[in-house]
Short mmCIF file of N, CA and C in Angstrom, two decimals:
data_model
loop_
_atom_site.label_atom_id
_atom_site.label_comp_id
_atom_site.label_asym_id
_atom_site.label_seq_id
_atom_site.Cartn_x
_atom_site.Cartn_y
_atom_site.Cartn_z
N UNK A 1 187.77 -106.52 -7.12
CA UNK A 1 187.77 -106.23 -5.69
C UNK A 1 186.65 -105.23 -5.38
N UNK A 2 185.88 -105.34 -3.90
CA UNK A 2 184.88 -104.39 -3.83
C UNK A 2 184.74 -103.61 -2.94
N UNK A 3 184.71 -102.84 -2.75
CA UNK A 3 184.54 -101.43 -1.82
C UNK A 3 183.36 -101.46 -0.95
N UNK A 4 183.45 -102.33 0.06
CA UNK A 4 182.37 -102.09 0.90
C UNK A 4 182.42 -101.04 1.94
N UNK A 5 181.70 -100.55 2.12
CA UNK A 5 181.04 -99.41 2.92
C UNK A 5 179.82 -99.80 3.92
N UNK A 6 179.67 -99.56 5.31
CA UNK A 6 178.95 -99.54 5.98
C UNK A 6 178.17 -98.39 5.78
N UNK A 7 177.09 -98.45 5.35
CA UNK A 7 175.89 -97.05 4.97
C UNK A 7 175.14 -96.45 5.86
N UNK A 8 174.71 -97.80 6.90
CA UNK A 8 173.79 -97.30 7.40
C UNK A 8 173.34 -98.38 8.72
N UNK A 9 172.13 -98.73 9.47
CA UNK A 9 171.70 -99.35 10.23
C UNK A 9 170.24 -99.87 10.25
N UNK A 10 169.94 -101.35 10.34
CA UNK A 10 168.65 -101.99 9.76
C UNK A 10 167.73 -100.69 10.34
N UNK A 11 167.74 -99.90 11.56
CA UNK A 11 166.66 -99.40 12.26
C UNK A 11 166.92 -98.11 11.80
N UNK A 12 167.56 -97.49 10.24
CA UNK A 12 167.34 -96.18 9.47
C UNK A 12 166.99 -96.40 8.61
N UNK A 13 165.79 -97.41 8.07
CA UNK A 13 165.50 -97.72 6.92
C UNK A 13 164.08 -97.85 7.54
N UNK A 14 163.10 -97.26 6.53
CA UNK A 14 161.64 -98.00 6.33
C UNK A 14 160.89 -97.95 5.55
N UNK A 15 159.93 -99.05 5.04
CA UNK A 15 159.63 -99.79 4.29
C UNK A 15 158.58 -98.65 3.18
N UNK A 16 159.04 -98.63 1.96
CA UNK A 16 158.67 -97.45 1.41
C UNK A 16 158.97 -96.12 1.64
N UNK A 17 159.92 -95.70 2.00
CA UNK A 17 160.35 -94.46 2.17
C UNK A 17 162.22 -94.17 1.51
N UNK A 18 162.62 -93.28 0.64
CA UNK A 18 163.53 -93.03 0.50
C UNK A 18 164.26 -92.41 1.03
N UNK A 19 165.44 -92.89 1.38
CA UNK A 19 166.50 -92.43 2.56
C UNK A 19 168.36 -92.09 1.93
N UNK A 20 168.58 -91.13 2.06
CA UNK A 20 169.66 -91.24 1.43
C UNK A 20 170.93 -90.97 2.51
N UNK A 21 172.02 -91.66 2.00
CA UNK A 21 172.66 -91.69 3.61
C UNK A 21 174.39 -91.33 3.05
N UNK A 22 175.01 -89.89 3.42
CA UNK A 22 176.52 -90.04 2.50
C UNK A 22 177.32 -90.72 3.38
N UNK A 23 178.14 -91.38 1.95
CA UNK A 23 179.67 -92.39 2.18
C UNK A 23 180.91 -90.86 1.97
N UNK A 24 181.12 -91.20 2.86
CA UNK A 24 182.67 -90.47 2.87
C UNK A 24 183.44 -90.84 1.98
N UNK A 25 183.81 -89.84 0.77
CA UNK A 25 184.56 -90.05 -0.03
C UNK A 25 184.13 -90.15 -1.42
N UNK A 26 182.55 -90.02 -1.58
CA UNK A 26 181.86 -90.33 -2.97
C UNK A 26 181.26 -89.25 -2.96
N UNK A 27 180.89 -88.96 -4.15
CA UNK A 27 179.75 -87.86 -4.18
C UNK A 27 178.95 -87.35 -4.27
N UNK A 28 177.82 -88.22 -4.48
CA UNK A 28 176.25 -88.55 -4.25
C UNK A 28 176.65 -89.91 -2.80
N UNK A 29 175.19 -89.71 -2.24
CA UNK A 29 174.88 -90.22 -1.17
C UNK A 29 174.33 -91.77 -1.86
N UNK A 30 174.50 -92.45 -1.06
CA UNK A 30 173.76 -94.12 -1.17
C UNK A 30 171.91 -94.13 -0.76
N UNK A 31 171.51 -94.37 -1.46
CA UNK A 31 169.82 -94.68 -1.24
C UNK A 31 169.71 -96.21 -1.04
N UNK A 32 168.99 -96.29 0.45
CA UNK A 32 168.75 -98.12 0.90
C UNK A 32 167.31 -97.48 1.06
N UNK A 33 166.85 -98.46 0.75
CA UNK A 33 164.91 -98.34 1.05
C UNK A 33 164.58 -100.05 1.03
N UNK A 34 163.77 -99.82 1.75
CA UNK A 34 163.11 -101.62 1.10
C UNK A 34 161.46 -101.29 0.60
N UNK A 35 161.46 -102.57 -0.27
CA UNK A 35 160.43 -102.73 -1.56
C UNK A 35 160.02 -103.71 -0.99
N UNK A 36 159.06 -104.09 -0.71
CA UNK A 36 158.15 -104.99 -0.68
C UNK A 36 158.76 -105.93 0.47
N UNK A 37 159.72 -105.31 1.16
CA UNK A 37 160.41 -106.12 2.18
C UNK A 37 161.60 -106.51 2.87
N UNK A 38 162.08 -105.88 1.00
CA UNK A 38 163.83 -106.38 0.52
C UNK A 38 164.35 -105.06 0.55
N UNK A 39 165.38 -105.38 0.75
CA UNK A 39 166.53 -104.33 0.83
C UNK A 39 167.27 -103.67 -0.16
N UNK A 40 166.92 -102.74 -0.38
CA UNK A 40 167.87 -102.39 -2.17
C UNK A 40 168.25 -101.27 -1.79
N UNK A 41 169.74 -101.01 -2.46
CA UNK A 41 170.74 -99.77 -2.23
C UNK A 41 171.27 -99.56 -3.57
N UNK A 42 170.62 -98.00 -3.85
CA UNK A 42 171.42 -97.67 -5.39
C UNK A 42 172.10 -96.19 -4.93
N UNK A 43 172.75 -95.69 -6.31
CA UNK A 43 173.26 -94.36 -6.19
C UNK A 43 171.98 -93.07 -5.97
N UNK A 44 172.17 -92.19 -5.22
CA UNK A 44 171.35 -90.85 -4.91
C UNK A 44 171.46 -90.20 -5.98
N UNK A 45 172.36 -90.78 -7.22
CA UNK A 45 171.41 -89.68 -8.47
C UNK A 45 171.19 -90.28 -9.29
N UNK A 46 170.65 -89.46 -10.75
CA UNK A 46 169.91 -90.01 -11.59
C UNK A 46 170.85 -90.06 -12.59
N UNK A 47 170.63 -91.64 -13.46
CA UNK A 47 171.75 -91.26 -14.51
C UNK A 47 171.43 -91.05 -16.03
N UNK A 48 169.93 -90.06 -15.51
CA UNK A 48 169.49 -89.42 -16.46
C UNK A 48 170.28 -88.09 -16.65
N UNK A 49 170.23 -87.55 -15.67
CA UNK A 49 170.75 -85.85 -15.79
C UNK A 49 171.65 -85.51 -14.48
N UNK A 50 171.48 -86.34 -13.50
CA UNK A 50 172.55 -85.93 -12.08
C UNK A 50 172.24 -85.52 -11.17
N UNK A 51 170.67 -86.15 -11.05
CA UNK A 51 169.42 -85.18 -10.25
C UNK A 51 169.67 -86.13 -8.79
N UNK A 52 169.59 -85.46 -7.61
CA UNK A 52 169.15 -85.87 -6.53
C UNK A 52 168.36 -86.64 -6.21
N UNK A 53 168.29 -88.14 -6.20
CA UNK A 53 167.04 -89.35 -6.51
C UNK A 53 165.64 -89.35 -4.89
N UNK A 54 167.08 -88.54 -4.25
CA UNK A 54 166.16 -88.90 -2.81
C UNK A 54 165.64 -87.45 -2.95
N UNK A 55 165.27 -86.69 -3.35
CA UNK A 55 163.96 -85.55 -3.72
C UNK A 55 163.03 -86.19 -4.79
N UNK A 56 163.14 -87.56 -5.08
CA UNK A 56 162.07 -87.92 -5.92
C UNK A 56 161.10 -88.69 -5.35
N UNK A 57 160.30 -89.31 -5.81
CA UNK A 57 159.14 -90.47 -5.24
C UNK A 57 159.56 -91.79 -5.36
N UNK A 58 158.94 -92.70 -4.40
CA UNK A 58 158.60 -93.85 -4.40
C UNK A 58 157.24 -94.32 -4.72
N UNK A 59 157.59 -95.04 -5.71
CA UNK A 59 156.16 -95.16 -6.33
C UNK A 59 155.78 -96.65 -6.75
N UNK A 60 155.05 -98.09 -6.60
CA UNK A 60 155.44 -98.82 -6.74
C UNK A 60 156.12 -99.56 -7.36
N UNK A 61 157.18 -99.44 -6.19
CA UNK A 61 158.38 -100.61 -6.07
C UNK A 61 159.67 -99.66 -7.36
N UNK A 62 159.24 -98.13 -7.57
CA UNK A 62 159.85 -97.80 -8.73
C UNK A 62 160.36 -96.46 -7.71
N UNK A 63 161.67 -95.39 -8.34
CA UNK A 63 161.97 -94.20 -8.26
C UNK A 63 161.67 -93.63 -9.09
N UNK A 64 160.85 -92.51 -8.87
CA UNK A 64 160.66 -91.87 -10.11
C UNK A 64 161.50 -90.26 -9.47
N UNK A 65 162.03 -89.52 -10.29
CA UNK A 65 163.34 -88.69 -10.48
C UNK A 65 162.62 -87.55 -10.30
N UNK A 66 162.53 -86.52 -9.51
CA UNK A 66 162.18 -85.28 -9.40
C UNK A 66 162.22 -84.49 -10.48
N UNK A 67 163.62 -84.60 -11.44
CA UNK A 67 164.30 -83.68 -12.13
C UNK A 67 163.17 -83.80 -13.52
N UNK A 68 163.01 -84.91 -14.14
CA UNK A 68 162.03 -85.54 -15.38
C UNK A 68 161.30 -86.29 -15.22
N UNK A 69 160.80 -86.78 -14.23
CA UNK A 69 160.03 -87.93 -13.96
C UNK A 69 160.44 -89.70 -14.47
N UNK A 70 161.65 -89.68 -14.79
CA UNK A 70 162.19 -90.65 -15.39
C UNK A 70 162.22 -91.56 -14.40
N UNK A 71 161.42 -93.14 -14.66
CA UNK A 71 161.31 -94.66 -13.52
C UNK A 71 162.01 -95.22 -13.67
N UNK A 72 162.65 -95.43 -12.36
CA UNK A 72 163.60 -96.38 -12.47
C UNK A 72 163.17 -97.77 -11.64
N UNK A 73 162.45 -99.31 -12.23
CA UNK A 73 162.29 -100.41 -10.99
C UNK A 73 163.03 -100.28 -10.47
N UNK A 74 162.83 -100.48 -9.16
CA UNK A 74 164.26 -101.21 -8.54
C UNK A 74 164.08 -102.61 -8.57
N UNK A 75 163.34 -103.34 -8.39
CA UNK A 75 163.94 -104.73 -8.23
C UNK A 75 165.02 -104.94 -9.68
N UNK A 76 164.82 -104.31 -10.76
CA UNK A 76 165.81 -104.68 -11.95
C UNK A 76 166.83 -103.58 -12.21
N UNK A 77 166.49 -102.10 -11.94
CA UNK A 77 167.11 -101.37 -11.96
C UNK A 77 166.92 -100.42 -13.31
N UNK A 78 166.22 -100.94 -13.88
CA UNK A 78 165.77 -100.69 -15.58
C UNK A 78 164.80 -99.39 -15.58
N UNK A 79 165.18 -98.52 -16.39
CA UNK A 79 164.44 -97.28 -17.04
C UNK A 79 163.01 -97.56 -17.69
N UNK A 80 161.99 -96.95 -17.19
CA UNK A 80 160.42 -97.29 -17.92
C UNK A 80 160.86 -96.29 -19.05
N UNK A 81 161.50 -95.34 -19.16
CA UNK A 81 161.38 -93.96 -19.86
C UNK A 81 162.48 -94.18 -21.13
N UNK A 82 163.28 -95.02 -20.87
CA UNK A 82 164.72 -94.71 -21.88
C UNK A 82 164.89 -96.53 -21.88
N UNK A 83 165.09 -97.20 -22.36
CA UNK A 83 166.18 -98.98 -21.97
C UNK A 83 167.36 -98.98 -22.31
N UNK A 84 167.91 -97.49 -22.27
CA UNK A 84 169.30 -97.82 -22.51
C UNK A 84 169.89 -97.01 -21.42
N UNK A 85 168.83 -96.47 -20.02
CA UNK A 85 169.19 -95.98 -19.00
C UNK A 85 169.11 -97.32 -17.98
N UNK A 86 170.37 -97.31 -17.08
CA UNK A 86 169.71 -97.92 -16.05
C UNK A 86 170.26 -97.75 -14.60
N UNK A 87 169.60 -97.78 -13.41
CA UNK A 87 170.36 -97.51 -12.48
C UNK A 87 170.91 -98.60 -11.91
N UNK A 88 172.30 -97.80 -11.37
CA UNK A 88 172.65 -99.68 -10.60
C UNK A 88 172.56 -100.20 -9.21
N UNK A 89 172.16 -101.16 -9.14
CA UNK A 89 171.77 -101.74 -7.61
C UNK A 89 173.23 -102.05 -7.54
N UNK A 90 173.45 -101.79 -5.90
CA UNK A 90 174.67 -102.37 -4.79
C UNK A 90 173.73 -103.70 -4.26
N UNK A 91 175.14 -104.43 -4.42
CA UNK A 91 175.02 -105.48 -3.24
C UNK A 91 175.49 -105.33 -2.05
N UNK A 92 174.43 -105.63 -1.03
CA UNK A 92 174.11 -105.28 0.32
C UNK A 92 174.58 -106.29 0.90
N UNK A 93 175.32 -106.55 2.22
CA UNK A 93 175.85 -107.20 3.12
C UNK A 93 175.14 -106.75 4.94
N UNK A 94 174.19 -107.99 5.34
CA UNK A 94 173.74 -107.19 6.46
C UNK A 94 175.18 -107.73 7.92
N UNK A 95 175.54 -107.30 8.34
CA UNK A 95 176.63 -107.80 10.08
C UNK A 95 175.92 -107.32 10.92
N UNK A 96 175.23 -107.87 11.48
CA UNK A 96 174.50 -107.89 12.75
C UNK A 96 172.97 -106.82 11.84
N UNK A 97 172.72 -105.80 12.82
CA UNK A 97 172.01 -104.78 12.05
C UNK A 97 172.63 -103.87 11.57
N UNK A 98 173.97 -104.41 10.81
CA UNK A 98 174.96 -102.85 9.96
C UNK A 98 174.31 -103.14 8.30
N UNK A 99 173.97 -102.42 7.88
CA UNK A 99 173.87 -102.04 6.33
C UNK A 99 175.30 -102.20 5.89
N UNK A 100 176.05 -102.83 5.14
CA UNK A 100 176.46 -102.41 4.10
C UNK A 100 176.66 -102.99 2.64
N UNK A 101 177.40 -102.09 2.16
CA UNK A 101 177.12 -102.10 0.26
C UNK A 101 178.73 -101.65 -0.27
N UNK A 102 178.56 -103.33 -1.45
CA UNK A 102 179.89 -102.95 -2.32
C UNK A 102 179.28 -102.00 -3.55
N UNK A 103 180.42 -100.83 -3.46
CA UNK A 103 179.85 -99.57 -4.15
C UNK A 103 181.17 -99.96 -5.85
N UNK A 104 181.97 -101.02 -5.55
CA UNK A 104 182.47 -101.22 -7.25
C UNK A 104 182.22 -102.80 -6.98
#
């Protein structure tokens, strides 16, 4: 079963920029950004060390982590730095222009 959450709204998102937006009830914030067009929503930290992802860069099509510089793609979600790190993408549900994301 999945926990969807409304995050956010198509017109708080833009294209290359990291945005982090809190769900009531979790404890890191949800990051939606779009890559190249697409819509991707992962967790606001790193599950390198627990770092704040939205104080890091966007760099192409990648997060790279304030805390170590550790990349994370997003289109796969996969660690340049570690392959046994990885972050996880939510699946996104758009209703009208509502963002949302099953967070289990």
């Amino acid at each position: 079963m999945a926990l969807r959450v409304r995050v956010c709204s198509l017109d708080d998102i833009a294209d290359g920029e990291l945005r982090a937006f809190p769900v009531h009830g979790v404890t890191w914030p949800v990051i939606v950004t779009r890559v190249d067009g697409a819509l991707v929503a992962v967790p606001g930290v790193c599950p390198h060390e627990d770092v704040a992802l939205a104080t890091g860069e966007l760099r192409d099509g990648a997060i790279i982590c304030a805390g170590h510089g550790y990349a994370f793609d997003l289109a796969t979600g996969h660690c340049t730095h570690d392959p046994l790190l990885e972050l996880r993408r939510y699946p996104i549900t758009l209703v009208g222009r509502d963002v949302w994301v099953d967070l289990l």
